[in-house]
Short mmCIF file of C-alpha atoms and ligand atoms in Angstrom, two decimals:
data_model
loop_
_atom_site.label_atom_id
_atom_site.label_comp_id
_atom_site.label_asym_id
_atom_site.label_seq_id
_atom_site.Cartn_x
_atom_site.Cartn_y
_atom_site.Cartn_z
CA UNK A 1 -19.58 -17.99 -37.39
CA UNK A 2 -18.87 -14.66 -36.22
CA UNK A 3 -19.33 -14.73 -31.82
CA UNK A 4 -19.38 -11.40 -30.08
CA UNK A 5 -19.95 -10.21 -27.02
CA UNK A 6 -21.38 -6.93 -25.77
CA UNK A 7 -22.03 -4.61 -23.22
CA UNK A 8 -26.28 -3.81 -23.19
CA UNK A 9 -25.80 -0.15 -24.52
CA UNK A 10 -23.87 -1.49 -28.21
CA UNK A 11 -25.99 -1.36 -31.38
CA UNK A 12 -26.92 -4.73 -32.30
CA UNK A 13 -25.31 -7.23 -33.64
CA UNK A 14 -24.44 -8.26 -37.53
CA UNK A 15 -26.38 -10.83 -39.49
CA UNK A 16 -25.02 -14.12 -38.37
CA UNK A 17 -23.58 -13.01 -35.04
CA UNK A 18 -24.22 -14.39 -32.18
CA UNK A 19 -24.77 -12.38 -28.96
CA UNK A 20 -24.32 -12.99 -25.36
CA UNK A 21 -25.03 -10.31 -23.06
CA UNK A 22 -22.65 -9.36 -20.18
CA UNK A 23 -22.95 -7.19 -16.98
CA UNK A 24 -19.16 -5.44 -15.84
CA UNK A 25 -17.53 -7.26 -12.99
CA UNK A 26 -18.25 -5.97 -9.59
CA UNK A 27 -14.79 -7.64 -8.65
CA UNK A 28 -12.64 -4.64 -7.59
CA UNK A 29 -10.35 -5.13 -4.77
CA UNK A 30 -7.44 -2.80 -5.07
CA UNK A 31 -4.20 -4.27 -6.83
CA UNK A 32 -1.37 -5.26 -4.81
CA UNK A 33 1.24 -2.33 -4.31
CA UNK A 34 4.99 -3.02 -6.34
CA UNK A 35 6.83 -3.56 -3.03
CA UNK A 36 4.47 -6.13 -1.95
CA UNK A 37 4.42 -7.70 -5.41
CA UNK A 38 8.54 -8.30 -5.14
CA UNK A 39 8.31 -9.76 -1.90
CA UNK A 40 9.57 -13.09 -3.79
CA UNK A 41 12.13 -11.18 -5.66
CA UNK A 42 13.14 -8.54 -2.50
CA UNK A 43 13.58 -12.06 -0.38
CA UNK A 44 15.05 -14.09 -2.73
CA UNK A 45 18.56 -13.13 -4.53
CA UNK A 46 17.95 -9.66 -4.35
CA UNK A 47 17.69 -9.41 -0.69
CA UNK A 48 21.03 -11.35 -0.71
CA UNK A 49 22.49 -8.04 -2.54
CA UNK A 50 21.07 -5.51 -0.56
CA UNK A 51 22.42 -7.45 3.02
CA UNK A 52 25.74 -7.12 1.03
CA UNK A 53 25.76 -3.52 1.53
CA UNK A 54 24.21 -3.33 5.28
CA UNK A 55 26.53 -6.11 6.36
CA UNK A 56 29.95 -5.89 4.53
CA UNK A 57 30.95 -2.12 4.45
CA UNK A 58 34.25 -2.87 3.48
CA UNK A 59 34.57 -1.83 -0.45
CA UNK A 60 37.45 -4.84 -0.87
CA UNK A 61 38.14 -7.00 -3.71
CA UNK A 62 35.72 -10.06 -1.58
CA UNK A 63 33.05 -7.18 -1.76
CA UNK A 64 33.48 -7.00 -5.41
CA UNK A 65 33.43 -10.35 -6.20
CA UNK A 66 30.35 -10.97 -3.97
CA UNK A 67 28.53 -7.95 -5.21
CA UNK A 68 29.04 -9.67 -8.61
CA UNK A 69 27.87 -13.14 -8.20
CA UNK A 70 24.49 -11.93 -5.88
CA UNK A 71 23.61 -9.80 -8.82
CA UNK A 72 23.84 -12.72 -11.45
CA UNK A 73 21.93 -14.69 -9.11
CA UNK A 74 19.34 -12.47 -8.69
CA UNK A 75 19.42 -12.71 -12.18
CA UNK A 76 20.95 -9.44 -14.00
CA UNK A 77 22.60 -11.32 -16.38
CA UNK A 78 26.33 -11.40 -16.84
CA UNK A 79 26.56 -8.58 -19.21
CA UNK A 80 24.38 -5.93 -17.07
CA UNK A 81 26.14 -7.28 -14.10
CA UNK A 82 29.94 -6.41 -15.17
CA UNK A 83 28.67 -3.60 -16.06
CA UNK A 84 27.43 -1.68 -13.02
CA UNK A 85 30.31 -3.64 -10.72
CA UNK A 86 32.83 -1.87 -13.21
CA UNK A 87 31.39 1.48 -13.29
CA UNK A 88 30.52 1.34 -8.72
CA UNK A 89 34.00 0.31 -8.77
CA UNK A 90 35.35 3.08 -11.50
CA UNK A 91 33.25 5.43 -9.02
CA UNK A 92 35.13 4.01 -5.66
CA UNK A 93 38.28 4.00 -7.51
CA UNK A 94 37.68 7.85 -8.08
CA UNK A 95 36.61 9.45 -4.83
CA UNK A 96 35.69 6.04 -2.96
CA UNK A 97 32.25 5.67 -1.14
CA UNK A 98 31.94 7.09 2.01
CA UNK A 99 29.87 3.78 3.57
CA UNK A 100 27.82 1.02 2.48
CA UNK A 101 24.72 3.05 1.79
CA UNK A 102 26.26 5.46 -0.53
CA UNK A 103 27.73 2.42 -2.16
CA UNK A 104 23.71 1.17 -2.78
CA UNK A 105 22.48 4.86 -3.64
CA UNK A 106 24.63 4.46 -6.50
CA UNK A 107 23.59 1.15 -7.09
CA UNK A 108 19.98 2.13 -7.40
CA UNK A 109 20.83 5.35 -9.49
CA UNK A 110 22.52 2.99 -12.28
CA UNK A 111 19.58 0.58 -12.00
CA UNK A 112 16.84 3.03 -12.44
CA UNK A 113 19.12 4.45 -15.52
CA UNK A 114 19.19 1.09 -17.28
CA UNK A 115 15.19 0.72 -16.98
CA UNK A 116 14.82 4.98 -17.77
CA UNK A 117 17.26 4.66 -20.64
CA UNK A 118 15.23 2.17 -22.84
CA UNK A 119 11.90 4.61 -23.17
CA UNK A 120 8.95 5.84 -21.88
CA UNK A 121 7.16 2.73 -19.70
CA UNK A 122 3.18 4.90 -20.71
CA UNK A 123 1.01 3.20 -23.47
CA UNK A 124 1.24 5.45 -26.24
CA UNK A 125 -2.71 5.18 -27.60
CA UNK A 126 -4.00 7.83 -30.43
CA UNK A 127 -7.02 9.86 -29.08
CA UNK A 128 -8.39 10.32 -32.75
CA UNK A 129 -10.06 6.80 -34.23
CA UNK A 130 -9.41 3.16 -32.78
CA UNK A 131 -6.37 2.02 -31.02
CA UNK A 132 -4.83 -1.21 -31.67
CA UNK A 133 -2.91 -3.23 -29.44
CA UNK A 134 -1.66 -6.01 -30.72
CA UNK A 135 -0.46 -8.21 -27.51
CA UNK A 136 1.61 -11.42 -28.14
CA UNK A 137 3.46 -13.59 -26.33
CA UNK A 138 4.22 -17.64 -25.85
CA UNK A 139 1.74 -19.79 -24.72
CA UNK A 140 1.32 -19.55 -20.93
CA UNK A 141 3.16 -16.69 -20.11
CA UNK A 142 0.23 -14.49 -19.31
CA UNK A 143 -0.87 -13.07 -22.51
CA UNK A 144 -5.04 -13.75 -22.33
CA UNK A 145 -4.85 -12.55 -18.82
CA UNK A 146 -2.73 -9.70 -19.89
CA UNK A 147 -5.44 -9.17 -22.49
CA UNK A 148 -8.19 -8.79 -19.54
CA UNK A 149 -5.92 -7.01 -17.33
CA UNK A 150 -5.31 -4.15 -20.19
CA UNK A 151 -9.04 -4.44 -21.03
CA UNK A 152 -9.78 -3.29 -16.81
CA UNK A 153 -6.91 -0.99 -16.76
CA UNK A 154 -8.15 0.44 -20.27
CA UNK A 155 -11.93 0.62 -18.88
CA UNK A 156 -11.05 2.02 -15.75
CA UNK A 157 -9.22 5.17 -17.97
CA UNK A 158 -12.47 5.82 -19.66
CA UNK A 159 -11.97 3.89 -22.97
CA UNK A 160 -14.20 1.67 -24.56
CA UNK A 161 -11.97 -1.46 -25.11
CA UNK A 162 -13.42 -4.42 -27.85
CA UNK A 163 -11.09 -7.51 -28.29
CA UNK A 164 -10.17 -9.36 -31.27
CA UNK A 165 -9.93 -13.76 -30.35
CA UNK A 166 -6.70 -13.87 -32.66
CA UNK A 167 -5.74 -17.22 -30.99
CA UNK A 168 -7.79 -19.78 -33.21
CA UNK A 169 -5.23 -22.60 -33.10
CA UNK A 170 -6.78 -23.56 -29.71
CA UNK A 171 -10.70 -23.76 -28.94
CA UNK A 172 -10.02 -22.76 -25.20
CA UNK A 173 -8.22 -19.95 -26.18
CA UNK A 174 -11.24 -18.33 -27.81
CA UNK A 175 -13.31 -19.59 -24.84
CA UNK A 176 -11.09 -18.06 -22.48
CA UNK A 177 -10.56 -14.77 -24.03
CA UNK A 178 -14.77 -14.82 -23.58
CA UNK A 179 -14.92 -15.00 -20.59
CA UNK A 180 -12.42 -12.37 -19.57
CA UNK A 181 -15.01 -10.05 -22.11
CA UNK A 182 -17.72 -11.66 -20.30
CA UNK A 183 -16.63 -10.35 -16.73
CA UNK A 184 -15.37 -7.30 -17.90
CA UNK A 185 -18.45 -6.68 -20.27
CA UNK A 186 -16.65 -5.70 -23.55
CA UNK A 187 -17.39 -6.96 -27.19
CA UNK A 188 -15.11 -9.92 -27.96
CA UNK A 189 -14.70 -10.80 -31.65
CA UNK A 190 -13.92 -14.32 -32.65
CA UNK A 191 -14.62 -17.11 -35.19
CA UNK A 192 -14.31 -21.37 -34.49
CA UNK A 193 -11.22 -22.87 -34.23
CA UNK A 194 -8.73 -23.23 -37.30
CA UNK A 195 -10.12 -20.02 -38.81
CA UNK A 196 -7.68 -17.87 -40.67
CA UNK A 197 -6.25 -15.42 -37.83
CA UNK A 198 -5.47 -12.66 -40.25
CA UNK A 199 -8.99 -12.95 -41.74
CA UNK A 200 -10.78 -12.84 -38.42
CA UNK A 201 -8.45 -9.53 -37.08
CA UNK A 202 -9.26 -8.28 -40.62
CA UNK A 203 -13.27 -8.75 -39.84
CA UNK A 204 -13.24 -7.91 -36.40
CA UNK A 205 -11.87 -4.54 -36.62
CA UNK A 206 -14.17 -4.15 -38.84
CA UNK A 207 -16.53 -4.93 -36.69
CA UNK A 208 -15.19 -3.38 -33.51
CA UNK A 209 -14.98 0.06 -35.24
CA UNK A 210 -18.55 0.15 -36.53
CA UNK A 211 -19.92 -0.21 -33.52
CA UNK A 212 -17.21 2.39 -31.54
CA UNK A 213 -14.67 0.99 -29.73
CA UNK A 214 -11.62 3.61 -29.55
CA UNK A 215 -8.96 0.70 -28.65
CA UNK A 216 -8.98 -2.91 -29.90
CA UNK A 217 -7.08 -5.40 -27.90
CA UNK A 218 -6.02 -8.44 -30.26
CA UNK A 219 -4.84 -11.37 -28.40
CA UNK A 220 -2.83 -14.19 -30.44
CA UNK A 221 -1.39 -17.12 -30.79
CA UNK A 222 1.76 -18.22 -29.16
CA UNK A 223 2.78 -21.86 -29.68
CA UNK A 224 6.29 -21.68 -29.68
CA UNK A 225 7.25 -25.40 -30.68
CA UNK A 226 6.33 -24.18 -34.58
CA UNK A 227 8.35 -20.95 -34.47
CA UNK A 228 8.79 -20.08 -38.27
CA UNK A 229 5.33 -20.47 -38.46
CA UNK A 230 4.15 -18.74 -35.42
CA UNK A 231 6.54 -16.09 -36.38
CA UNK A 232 4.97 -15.61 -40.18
CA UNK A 233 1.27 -15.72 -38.68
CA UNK A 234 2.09 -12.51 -36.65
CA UNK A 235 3.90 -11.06 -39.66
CA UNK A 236 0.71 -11.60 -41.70
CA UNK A 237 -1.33 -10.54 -38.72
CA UNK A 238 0.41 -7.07 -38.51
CA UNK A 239 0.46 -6.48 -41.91
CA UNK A 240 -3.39 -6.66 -42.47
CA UNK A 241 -3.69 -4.32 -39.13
CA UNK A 242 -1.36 -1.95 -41.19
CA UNK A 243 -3.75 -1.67 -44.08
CA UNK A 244 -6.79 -1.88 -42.22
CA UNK A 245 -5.95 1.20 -39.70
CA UNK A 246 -3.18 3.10 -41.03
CA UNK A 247 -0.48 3.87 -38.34
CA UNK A 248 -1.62 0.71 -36.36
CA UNK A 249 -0.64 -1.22 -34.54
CA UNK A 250 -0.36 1.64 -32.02
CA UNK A 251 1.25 -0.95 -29.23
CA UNK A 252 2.78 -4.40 -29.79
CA UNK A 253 3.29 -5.95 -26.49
CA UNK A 254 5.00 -8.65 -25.98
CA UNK A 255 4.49 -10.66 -22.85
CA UNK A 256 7.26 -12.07 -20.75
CA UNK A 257 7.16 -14.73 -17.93
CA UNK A 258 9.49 -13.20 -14.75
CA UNK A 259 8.91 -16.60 -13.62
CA UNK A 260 11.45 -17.82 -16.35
CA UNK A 261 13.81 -15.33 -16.08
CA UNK A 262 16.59 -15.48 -18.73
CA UNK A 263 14.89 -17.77 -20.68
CA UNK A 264 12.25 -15.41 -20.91
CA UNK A 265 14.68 -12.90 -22.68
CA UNK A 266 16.09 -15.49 -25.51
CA UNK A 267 12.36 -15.96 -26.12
CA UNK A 268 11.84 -11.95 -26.55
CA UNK A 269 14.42 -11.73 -28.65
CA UNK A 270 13.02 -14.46 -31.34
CA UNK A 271 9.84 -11.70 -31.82
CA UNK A 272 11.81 -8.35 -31.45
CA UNK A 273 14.08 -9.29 -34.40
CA UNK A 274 10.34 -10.75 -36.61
CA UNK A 275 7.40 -8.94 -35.41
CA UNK A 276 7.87 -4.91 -34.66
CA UNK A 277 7.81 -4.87 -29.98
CA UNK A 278 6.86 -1.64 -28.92
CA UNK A 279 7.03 -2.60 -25.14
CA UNK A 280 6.97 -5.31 -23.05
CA UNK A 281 4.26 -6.77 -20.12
CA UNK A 282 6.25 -8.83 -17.53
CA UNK A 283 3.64 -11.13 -15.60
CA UNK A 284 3.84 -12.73 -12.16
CA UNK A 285 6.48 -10.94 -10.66
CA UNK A 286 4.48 -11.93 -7.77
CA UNK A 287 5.73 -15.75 -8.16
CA UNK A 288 9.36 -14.55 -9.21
CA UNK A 289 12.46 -14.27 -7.14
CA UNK A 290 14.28 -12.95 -10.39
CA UNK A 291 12.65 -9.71 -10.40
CA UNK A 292 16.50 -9.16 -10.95
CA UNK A 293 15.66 -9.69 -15.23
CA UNK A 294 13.83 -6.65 -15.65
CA UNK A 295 17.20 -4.49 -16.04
CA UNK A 296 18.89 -7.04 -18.44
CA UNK A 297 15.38 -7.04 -20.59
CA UNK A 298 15.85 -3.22 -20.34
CA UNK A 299 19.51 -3.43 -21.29
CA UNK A 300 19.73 -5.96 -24.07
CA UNK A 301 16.69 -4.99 -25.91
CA UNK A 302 16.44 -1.06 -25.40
CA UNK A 303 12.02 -2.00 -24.95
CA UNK A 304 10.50 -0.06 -21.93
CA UNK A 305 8.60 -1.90 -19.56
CA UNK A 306 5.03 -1.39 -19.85
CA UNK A 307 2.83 -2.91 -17.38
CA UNK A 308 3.91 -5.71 -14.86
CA UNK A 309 1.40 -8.35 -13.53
CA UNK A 310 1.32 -8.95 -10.49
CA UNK A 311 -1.05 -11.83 -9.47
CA UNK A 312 -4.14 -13.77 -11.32
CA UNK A 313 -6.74 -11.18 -11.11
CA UNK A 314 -7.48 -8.94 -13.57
CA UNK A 315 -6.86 -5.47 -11.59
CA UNK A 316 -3.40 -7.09 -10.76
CA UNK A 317 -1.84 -5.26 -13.19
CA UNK A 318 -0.04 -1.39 -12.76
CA UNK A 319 1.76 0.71 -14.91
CA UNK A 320 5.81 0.61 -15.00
CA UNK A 321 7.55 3.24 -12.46
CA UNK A 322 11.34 2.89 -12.75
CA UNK A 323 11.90 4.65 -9.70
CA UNK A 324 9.34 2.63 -7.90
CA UNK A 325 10.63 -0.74 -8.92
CA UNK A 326 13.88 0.02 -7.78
CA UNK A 327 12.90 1.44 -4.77
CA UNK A 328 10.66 -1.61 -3.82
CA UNK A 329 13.65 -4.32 -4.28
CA UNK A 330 15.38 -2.45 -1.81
CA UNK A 331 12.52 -2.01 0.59
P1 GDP B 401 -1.43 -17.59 -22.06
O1 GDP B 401 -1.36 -19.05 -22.44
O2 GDP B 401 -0.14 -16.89 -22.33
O3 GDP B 401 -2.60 -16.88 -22.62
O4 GDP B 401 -1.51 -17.56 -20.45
P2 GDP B 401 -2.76 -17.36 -19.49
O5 GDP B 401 -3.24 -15.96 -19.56
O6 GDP B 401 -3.73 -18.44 -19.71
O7 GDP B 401 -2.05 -17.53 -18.09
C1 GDP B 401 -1.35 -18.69 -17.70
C2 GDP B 401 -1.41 -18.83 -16.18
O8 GDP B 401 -0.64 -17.77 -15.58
C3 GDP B 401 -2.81 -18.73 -15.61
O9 GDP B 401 -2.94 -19.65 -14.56
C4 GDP B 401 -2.86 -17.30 -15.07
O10 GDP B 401 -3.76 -17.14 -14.00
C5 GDP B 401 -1.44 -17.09 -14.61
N1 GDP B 401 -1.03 -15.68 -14.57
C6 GDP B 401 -1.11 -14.77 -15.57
N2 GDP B 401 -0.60 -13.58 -15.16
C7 GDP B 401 -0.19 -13.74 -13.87
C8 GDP B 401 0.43 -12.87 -12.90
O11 GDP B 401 0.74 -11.68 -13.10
N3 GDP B 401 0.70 -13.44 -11.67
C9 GDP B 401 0.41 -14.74 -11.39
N4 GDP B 401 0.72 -15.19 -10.18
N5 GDP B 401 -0.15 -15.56 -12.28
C10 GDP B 401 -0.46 -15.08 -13.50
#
């Protein structure tokens, strides 16, 4: 059975559907700033690299070697992290930094490079026929909430989001996803439990586009622990959004845990190399202190940061800023 939700204005529903009606959620306290959402992250390791540079001023081989362990700890990863201690020293070596806050200047000025060089952090969305972001991501990480925090974010722009349930391996899934449309008051499409995911994205485009949605948010599954399988379900997934919109999916986002830090980037790289990433949504930086993983995401796989949660609501979400990022872990 088809289920969909609506807002009161939509045409009515299709034979068999089932309808629930929902009013828009009068929730709308304003969304953390960045620099408030790294307070974990500013505190935590990375805090112990900026002190580095207000305490120590002496460029020495000890300030080297510090500068490089604080950075893996806050979680740069090794390769990032011999990286910009090679090239700050390469710079010192040349014409050597005049104090300890020219020294972080140029710290921050190869940090924001590493997040500007791997692309544009704006959702790229056609302004001609639907939109379809396809939003994936293990289980837990974020990605329903993700999927209502897009859905405000989009609403608040002036589209007209509709989501696709995609998840049917788990009941609560679908149930969730409902009542993130519910409180938002968007059209959700979904069908029970076990249903063929490719069939119900298939249908609910359909259905979405029929009665005028310009973006289509598709959540799906993510249960990790059957990876082949997971991997081919996506594959399938994408491949029946291809024929049903041509030139869609318009975004693929794949949702990262901060929280898990390097982990969090093997895990990326299992669905960059099988299902096409066209950015990434990192969730609860709020609860990370290795904010520091953002610029060795951006580094190892060249994907621009879209969107960053930032607590459990669903305006806690804001748009990538480079500049701002790095200027709120040194704060
Ligand atoms: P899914 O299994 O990937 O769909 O994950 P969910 O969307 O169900 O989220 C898992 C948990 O993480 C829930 O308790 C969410 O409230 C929480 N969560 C999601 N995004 C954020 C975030 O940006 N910050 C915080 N602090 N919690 C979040």
């Amino acid at each position: 059975m088809f289920r969909f939700f609506r807002r009161a204005t939509a045409p009515d529903p299709q034979p068999g559907s089932q309808l629930v009606e929902s009013a828009p959620s009068n929730a709308d306290a304003a969304a953390p700033t960045i620099t408030e959402s790294l307070g974990k992250t500013r505190g935590g390791f990375f805090g112990a690299v900026r002190n580095l540079f207000r305490t120590q001023v002496t460029l020495d081989e000890a300030f080297w070697e510090s500068l490089e362990e604080r950075l893996i700890a806050a979680d740069l990863g090794a390769h990032v992290t011999a990286d910009l201690v090679d090239e700050l020293r390469a710079r010192n070596g040349r014409r050597p930094f005049a104090s300890g806050d020219e020294a972080e200047a140029a710290l921050r000025e190869l940090l924001e490079a590493i997040l500007g060089s791997a692309g544009d952090p704006g959702l790229t969305l056609p302004v001609d026929g639907a939109a379809i972001i396809l939003v994936i991501g293990v289980n837990g990480t974020g990605k329903t909430t993700t999927v209502a925090k897009l859905t405000k974010y989009l609403l608040d722009g002036g589209r007209k989001p509709h989501l696709i349930a995609g998840d049917t391996f788990r009941a609560a899934a679908i149930d969730q996803l409902a009542v993130w449309a519910e409180r938002t008051g968007v059209p959700m499409y979904g069908q029970v439990p076990g249903s063929d995911p490719a069939a119900v994205v298939f249908d609910g485009i359909g259905a979405a586009v029929a009665r005028g949605a310009d973006t289509i948010i598709i959540d799906t599954a993510g249960r990790l622990h059957t990876k082949a399988n997971l991997m081919a379900e996506l594959e399938k997934v994408r491949r029946i959004i291809e024929r049903r919109v041509p030139g869609a999916p318009h975004e693929t986002l794949l949702v990262l845990d901060a929280v898990t830090g390097q982990n969090g980037l093997m895990q990326a790289k299992t669905f960059v190399g099988s299902v096409g990433v066209t950015g990434l949504v990192l969730t609860k930086l709020d609860s990370s202190a290795k904010g520091g993983v953002v610029f060795a995401i951006a580094e190892e796989l060249k994907l621009p940061i879209k969107l960053i949660g930032t607590g459990e609501r669903v305006e806690d979400v804001q748009p990538f800023d480079p500049q701002e990022f790095v200027r709120a872990l040194f704060a």
